[in-house]
Amino acid sequence: MAILEILEYPDQRLRTVAKPVTEFDNRIHRIVDDMFETMYDAPGIGLAASQVDIHERIITIDVSEEKTEPLVFINPEITVLEGEMETMQEGCLSVPGFYEDVTRVEHCLVKAFDRNGDAFEMECRGLLAVCIQHEIDHLEGKLMVDYISPLKRNRIKDKLEKKHKLEARQGKR
C-alpha cells in the first residue's frame, strides 16, 4: 500500500469528471487500499479517486470514530434524495485548513458496487449522507468551494496558491 498525493485547490485536475470503473481487478483493489491508507493518514473521513489524480468513479469513506467501518463505493449513484436539507460545516482534504457551511440533503439512497464488483444499495443519513454527496461531487469535478460566495472562494484560492508557492520554494511540492 502507498500514501498518494492529494491534489489541492485550485489544481485544475480536480475539475476532471471521473469515468466509470468497468473492470474490478487487482488494480482496483490496489487503488482502494491506497486510498484508504491516504485517507486515514491525512486524516479524513472520505476520499474520491479524483482527489489523488485517478479519474475513476471510486470513493472511500469511514465516518466511524474508531476508523473501523471502511466503506467503498464504486460507480456510485444517488438514486433517491429525500428529507430535510441540513447545513453542516464541511472540510475537504483538497481544500486544507478551510471549513465552510454547505447545505445538502440529510437522507439519501446510494446505489454502487463494492471493490469486488458486487452491486449494493445503502441508505445514508446525517454525516454519511453529507460525506457521500461531497465525494460524488468530486467525481463530477465539483468542489466544496463551489457552494460558497465568489469572494470567499477567491480568498481561499489566494491563500492556497500562496501556500503552494511557499512549499515549492521550500521543496515540499
PDB file of C-alpha atoms in Angstrom:
ATOM      1  CA  MET A   1       0.000   0.000   0.000  1.00  0.00           C
ATOM      2  CA  ALA A   2       1.049   3.576  -0.572  1.00  0.00           C
ATOM      3  CA  ILE A   3       0.119   7.051   0.538  1.00  0.00           C
ATOM      4  CA  LEU A   4      -0.916   9.014  -2.529  1.00  0.00           C
ATOM      5  CA  GLU A   5      -0.525  12.749  -3.138  1.00  0.00           C
ATOM      6  CA  ILE A   6      -3.771  14.624  -2.559  1.00  0.00           C
ATOM      7  CA  LEU A   7      -4.421  17.336  -5.143  1.00  0.00           C
ATOM      8  CA  GLU A   8      -5.212  20.726  -3.639  1.00  0.00           C
ATOM      9  CA  TYR A   9      -7.467  23.500  -4.871  1.00  0.00           C
ATOM     10  CA  PRO A  10      -7.128  25.316  -7.275  1.00  0.00           C
ATOM     11  CA  ASP A  11      -5.442  22.404  -9.166  1.00  0.00           C
ATOM     12  CA  GLN A  12      -7.453  22.067 -12.390  1.00  0.00           C
ATOM     13  CA  ARG A  13      -7.195  18.253 -12.313  1.00  0.00           C
ATOM     14  CA  LEU A  14      -9.792  18.404  -9.528  1.00  0.00           C
ATOM     15  CA  ARG A  15     -12.279  19.603 -12.179  1.00  0.00           C
ATOM     16  CA  THR A  16     -11.944  16.405 -14.250  1.00  0.00           C
ATOM     17  CA  VAL A  17     -15.118  14.317 -14.443  1.00  0.00           C
ATOM     18  CA  ALA A  18     -14.306  10.737 -13.419  1.00  0.00           C
ATOM     19  CA  LYS A  19     -15.032   7.784 -15.696  1.00  0.00           C
ATOM     20  CA  PRO A  20     -16.906   4.659 -14.594  1.00  0.00           C
ATOM     21  CA  VAL A  21     -14.939   1.620 -13.471  1.00  0.00           C
ATOM     22  CA  THR A  22     -15.501  -1.240 -15.933  1.00  0.00           C
ATOM     23  CA  GLU A  23     -13.171  -3.941 -14.565  1.00  0.00           C
ATOM     24  CA  PHE A  24     -12.974  -4.960 -10.931  1.00  0.00           C
ATOM     25  CA  ASP A  25      -9.472  -6.375 -10.777  1.00  0.00           C
ATOM     26  CA  ASN A  26      -6.311  -6.251  -8.675  1.00  0.00           C
ATOM     27  CA  ARG A  27      -5.580  -2.744  -9.971  1.00  0.00           C
ATOM     28  CA  ILE A  28      -8.870  -1.503  -8.475  1.00  0.00           C
ATOM     29  CA  HIS A  29      -8.151  -3.353  -5.201  1.00  0.00           C
ATOM     30  CA  ARG A  30      -4.743  -1.639  -5.017  1.00  0.00           C
ATOM     31  CA  ILE A  31      -6.278   1.782  -5.704  1.00  0.00           C
ATOM     32  CA  VAL A  32      -8.903   1.228  -2.977  1.00  0.00           C
ATOM     33  CA  ASP A  33      -6.247   0.085  -0.470  1.00  0.00           C
ATOM     34  CA  ASP A  34      -4.025   3.075  -1.289  1.00  0.00           C
ATOM     35  CA  MET A  35      -6.983   5.449  -0.998  1.00  0.00           C
ATOM     36  CA  PHE A  36      -7.844   4.129   2.478  1.00  0.00           C
ATOM     37  CA  GLU A  37      -4.219   4.446   3.603  1.00  0.00           C
ATOM     38  CA  THR A  38      -4.097   8.006   2.206  1.00  0.00           C
ATOM     39  CA  MET A  39      -7.458   8.982   3.742  1.00  0.00           C
ATOM     40  CA  TYR A  40      -6.594   7.644   7.208  1.00  0.00           C
ATOM     41  CA  ASP A  41      -3.132   9.241   7.089  1.00  0.00           C
ATOM     42  CA  ALA A  42      -4.468  12.681   6.055  1.00  0.00           C
ATOM     43  CA  PRO A  43      -6.639  12.268   8.308  1.00  0.00           C
ATOM     44  CA  GLY A  44     -10.022  12.409   6.617  1.00  0.00           C
ATOM     45  CA  ILE A  45     -13.402  10.672   6.595  1.00  0.00           C
ATOM     46  CA  GLY A  46     -13.820  10.468   2.814  1.00  0.00           C
ATOM     47  CA  LEU A  47     -11.712  10.461  -0.332  1.00  0.00           C
ATOM     48  CA  ALA A  48     -12.649  10.413  -4.002  1.00  0.00           C
ATOM     49  CA  ALA A  49     -10.183   8.945  -6.507  1.00  0.00           C
ATOM     50  CA  SER A  50     -10.258  12.281  -8.352  1.00  0.00           C
ATOM     51  CA  GLN A  51      -8.525  13.862  -5.351  1.00  0.00           C
ATOM     52  CA  VAL A  52      -5.497  11.607  -5.860  1.00  0.00           C
ATOM     53  CA  ASP A  53      -5.393  12.180  -9.635  1.00  0.00           C
ATOM     54  CA  ILE A  54      -7.133   8.903 -10.502  1.00  0.00           C
ATOM     55  CA  HIS A  55     -10.142   9.911 -12.557  1.00  0.00           C
ATOM     56  CA  GLU A  56     -12.297   6.858 -11.979  1.00  0.00           C
ATOM     57  CA  ARG A  57     -15.549   6.683 -10.004  1.00  0.00           C
ATOM     58  CA  ILE A  58     -14.158   5.318  -6.709  1.00  0.00           C
ATOM     59  CA  ILE A  59     -14.901   6.633  -3.216  1.00  0.00           C
ATOM     60  CA  THR A  60     -13.627   5.528   0.193  1.00  0.00           C
ATOM     61  CA  ILE A  61     -15.392   6.611   3.383  1.00  0.00           C
ATOM     62  CA  ASP A  62     -15.132   5.873   7.093  1.00  0.00           C
ATOM     63  CA  VAL A  63     -17.179   8.153   9.350  1.00  0.00           C
ATOM     64  CA  SER A  64     -16.723   5.988  12.470  1.00  0.00           C
ATOM     65  CA  GLU A  65     -14.870   7.468  15.456  1.00  0.00           C
ATOM     66  CA  GLU A  66     -12.593   4.406  15.687  1.00  0.00           C
ATOM     67  CA  LYS A  67     -11.904   4.273  11.918  1.00  0.00           C
ATOM     68  CA  THR A  68     -13.145   0.683  11.827  1.00  0.00           C
ATOM     69  CA  GLU A  69     -16.019   0.941   9.326  1.00  0.00           C
ATOM     70  CA  PRO A  70     -14.432   1.389   5.894  1.00  0.00           C
ATOM     71  CA  LEU A  71     -16.895   1.775   3.031  1.00  0.00           C
ATOM     72  CA  VAL A  72     -16.153   1.586  -0.695  1.00  0.00           C
ATOM     73  CA  PHE A  73     -18.485   2.998  -3.336  1.00  0.00           C
ATOM     74  CA  ILE A  74     -17.569   2.331  -6.967  1.00  0.00           C
ATOM     75  CA  ASN A  75     -19.656   3.978  -9.693  1.00  0.00           C
ATOM     76  CA  PRO A  76     -21.966   5.448  -7.024  1.00  0.00           C
ATOM     77  CA  GLU A  77     -25.326   6.944  -7.916  1.00  0.00           C
ATOM     78  CA  ILE A  78     -27.668   8.720  -5.577  1.00  0.00           C
ATOM     79  CA  THR A  79     -30.985   7.177  -6.571  1.00  0.00           C
ATOM     80  CA  VAL A  80     -33.311   8.775  -4.034  1.00  0.00           C
ATOM     81  CA  LEU A  81     -32.977  12.093  -2.240  1.00  0.00           C
ATOM     82  CA  GLU A  82     -35.485  12.965   0.421  1.00  0.00           C
ATOM     83  CA  GLY A  83     -35.800  14.514   3.796  1.00  0.00           C
ATOM     84  CA  GLU A  84     -34.710  17.783   5.259  1.00  0.00           C
ATOM     85  CA  MET A  85     -31.919  19.930   3.970  1.00  0.00           C
ATOM     86  CA  GLU A  86     -29.123  20.157   6.503  1.00  0.00           C
ATOM     87  CA  THR A  87     -26.333  22.697   6.756  1.00  0.00           C
ATOM     88  CA  MET A  88     -23.046  21.331   8.072  1.00  0.00           C
ATOM     89  CA  GLN A  89     -19.546  22.675   8.274  1.00  0.00           C
ATOM     90  CA  GLU A  90     -17.582  20.777   5.658  1.00  0.00           C
ATOM     91  CA  GLY A  91     -13.879  20.437   5.311  1.00  0.00           C
ATOM     92  CA  CYS A  92     -12.014  18.863   2.420  1.00  0.00           C
ATOM     93  CA  LEU A  93      -8.619  17.222   2.071  1.00  0.00           C
ATOM     94  CA  SER A  94      -8.255  19.131  -1.218  1.00  0.00           C
ATOM     95  CA  VAL A  95      -9.040  22.449   0.491  1.00  0.00           C
ATOM     96  CA  PRO A  96      -6.910  22.009   3.632  1.00  0.00           C
ATOM     97  CA  GLY A  97      -7.478  24.254   6.603  1.00  0.00           C
ATOM     98  CA  PHE A  98     -10.826  25.653   5.498  1.00  0.00           C
ATOM     99  CA  TYR A  99     -14.296  24.773   6.757  1.00  0.00           C
ATOM    100  CA  GLU A 100     -17.455  26.206   5.240  1.00  0.00           C
ATOM    101  CA  ASP A 101     -21.201  25.766   5.722  1.00  0.00           C
ATOM    102  CA  VAL A 102     -22.694  23.670   2.922  1.00  0.00           C
ATOM    103  CA  THR A 103     -26.368  22.701   2.675  1.00  0.00           C
ATOM    104  CA  ARG A 104     -27.175  19.189   1.460  1.00  0.00           C
ATOM    105  CA  VAL A 105     -29.984  16.677   1.809  1.00  0.00           C
ATOM    106  CA  GLU A 106     -29.667  14.691   5.055  1.00  0.00           C
ATOM    107  CA  HIS A 107     -31.062  11.395   3.733  1.00  0.00           C
ATOM    108  CA  CYS A 108     -30.264   9.569   0.517  1.00  0.00           C
ATOM    109  CA  LEU A 109     -30.138   6.134  -1.040  1.00  0.00           C
ATOM    110  CA  VAL A 110     -26.904   5.246  -2.815  1.00  0.00           C
ATOM    111  CA  LYS A 111     -26.526   2.521  -5.395  1.00  0.00           C
ATOM    112  CA  ALA A 112     -22.937   1.395  -6.071  1.00  0.00           C
ATOM    113  CA  PHE A 113     -20.545  -1.522  -6.461  1.00  0.00           C
ATOM    114  CA  ASP A 114     -18.118  -2.783  -3.847  1.00  0.00           C
ATOM    115  CA  ARG A 115     -14.430  -3.447  -4.528  1.00  0.00           C
ATOM    116  CA  ASN A 116     -15.278  -6.893  -5.977  1.00  0.00           C
ATOM    117  CA  GLY A 117     -17.905  -5.595  -8.390  1.00  0.00           C
ATOM    118  CA  ASP A 118     -20.928  -6.683  -6.357  1.00  0.00           C
ATOM    119  CA  ALA A 119     -23.839  -4.245  -6.564  1.00  0.00           C
ATOM    120  CA  PHE A 120     -25.412  -2.911  -3.367  1.00  0.00           C
ATOM    121  CA  GLU A 121     -27.688  -0.172  -2.093  1.00  0.00           C
ATOM    122  CA  MET A 122     -27.173   1.752   1.130  1.00  0.00           C
ATOM    123  CA  GLU A 123     -29.437   4.165   2.900  1.00  0.00           C
ATOM    124  CA  CYS A 124     -27.359   7.052   4.222  1.00  0.00           C
ATOM    125  CA  ARG A 125     -28.317   9.640   6.833  1.00  0.00           C
ATOM    126  CA  GLY A 126     -26.616  12.517   8.594  1.00  0.00           C
ATOM    127  CA  LEU A 127     -22.833  12.710   8.286  1.00  0.00           C
ATOM    128  CA  LEU A 128     -22.625   9.672   5.983  1.00  0.00           C
ATOM    129  CA  ALA A 129     -25.209  11.212   3.616  1.00  0.00           C
ATOM    130  CA  VAL A 130     -23.310  14.504   3.569  1.00  0.00           C
ATOM    131  CA  CYS A 131     -19.992  12.731   3.030  1.00  0.00           C
ATOM    132  CA  ILE A 132     -21.213  10.604   0.105  1.00  0.00           C
ATOM    133  CA  GLN A 133     -22.688  13.677  -1.605  1.00  0.00           C
ATOM    134  CA  HIS A 134     -19.421  15.601  -1.050  1.00  0.00           C
ATOM    135  CA  GLU A 135     -17.346  12.769  -2.545  1.00  0.00           C
ATOM    136  CA  ILE A 136     -19.703  12.242  -5.509  1.00  0.00           C
ATOM    137  CA  ASP A 137     -19.314  15.963  -6.203  1.00  0.00           C
ATOM    138  CA  HIS A 138     -15.560  15.338  -6.535  1.00  0.00           C
ATOM    139  CA  LEU A 139     -16.234  12.641  -9.138  1.00  0.00           C
ATOM    140  CA  GLU A 140     -18.232  15.251 -11.076  1.00  0.00           C
ATOM    141  CA  GLY A 141     -15.421  17.823 -10.855  1.00  0.00           C
ATOM    142  CA  LYS A 142     -17.268  19.887  -8.261  1.00  0.00           C
ATOM    143  CA  LEU A 143     -15.707  21.158  -5.040  1.00  0.00           C
ATOM    144  CA  MET A 144     -16.937  22.361  -1.668  1.00  0.00           C
ATOM    145  CA  VAL A 145     -15.822  25.891  -2.606  1.00  0.00           C
ATOM    146  CA  ASP A 146     -18.399  25.904  -5.413  1.00  0.00           C
ATOM    147  CA  TYR A 147     -21.097  26.208  -2.724  1.00  0.00           C
ATOM    148  CA  ILE A 148     -19.728  29.425  -1.212  1.00  0.00           C
ATOM    149  CA  SER A 149     -19.629  33.030  -2.374  1.00  0.00           C
ATOM    150  CA  PRO A 150     -17.149  34.037  -5.092  1.00  0.00           C
ATOM    151  CA  LEU A 151     -15.484  36.387  -2.606  1.00  0.00           C
ATOM    152  CA  LYS A 152     -14.822  33.606  -0.074  1.00  0.00           C
ATOM    153  CA  ARG A 153     -13.788  31.217  -2.866  1.00  0.00           C
ATOM    154  CA  ASN A 154     -11.226  33.716  -4.198  1.00  0.00           C
ATOM    155  CA  ARG A 155      -9.833  34.326  -0.700  1.00  0.00           C
ATOM    156  CA  ILE A 156      -9.340  30.592  -0.205  1.00  0.00           C
ATOM    157  CA  LYS A 157      -7.788  30.254  -3.673  1.00  0.00           C
ATOM    158  CA  ASP A 158      -5.344  33.105  -2.989  1.00  0.00           C
ATOM    159  CA  LYS A 159      -4.309  31.667   0.392  1.00  0.00           C
ATOM    160  CA  LEU A 160      -3.763  28.165  -1.009  1.00  0.00           C
ATOM    161  CA  GLU A 161      -1.841  29.465  -4.038  1.00  0.00           C
ATOM    162  CA  LYS A 162       0.422  31.411  -1.678  1.00  0.00           C
ATOM    163  CA  LYS A 163       0.911  28.266   0.438  1.00  0.00           C
ATOM    164  CA  HIS A 164       1.738  26.188  -2.673  1.00  0.00           C
ATOM    165  CA  LYS A 165       4.317  28.751  -3.864  1.00  0.00           C
ATOM    166  CA  LEU A 166       5.974  28.760  -0.451  1.00  0.00           C
ATOM    167  CA  GLU A 167       6.039  24.942  -0.367  1.00  0.00           C
ATOM    168  CA  ALA A 168       7.526  24.860  -3.883  1.00  0.00           C
ATOM    169  CA  ARG A 169      10.314  27.231  -2.800  1.00  0.00           C
ATOM    170  CA  GLN A 170      10.983  25.009   0.207  1.00  0.00           C
ATOM    171  CA  GLY A 171      10.979  21.884  -1.975  1.00  0.00           C
ATOM    172  CA  LYS A 172       7.886  20.355  -0.351  1.00  0.00           C
ATOM    173  CA  ARG A 173       5.758  20.172  -3.508  1.00  0.00           C
TER     174      ARG A 173
END
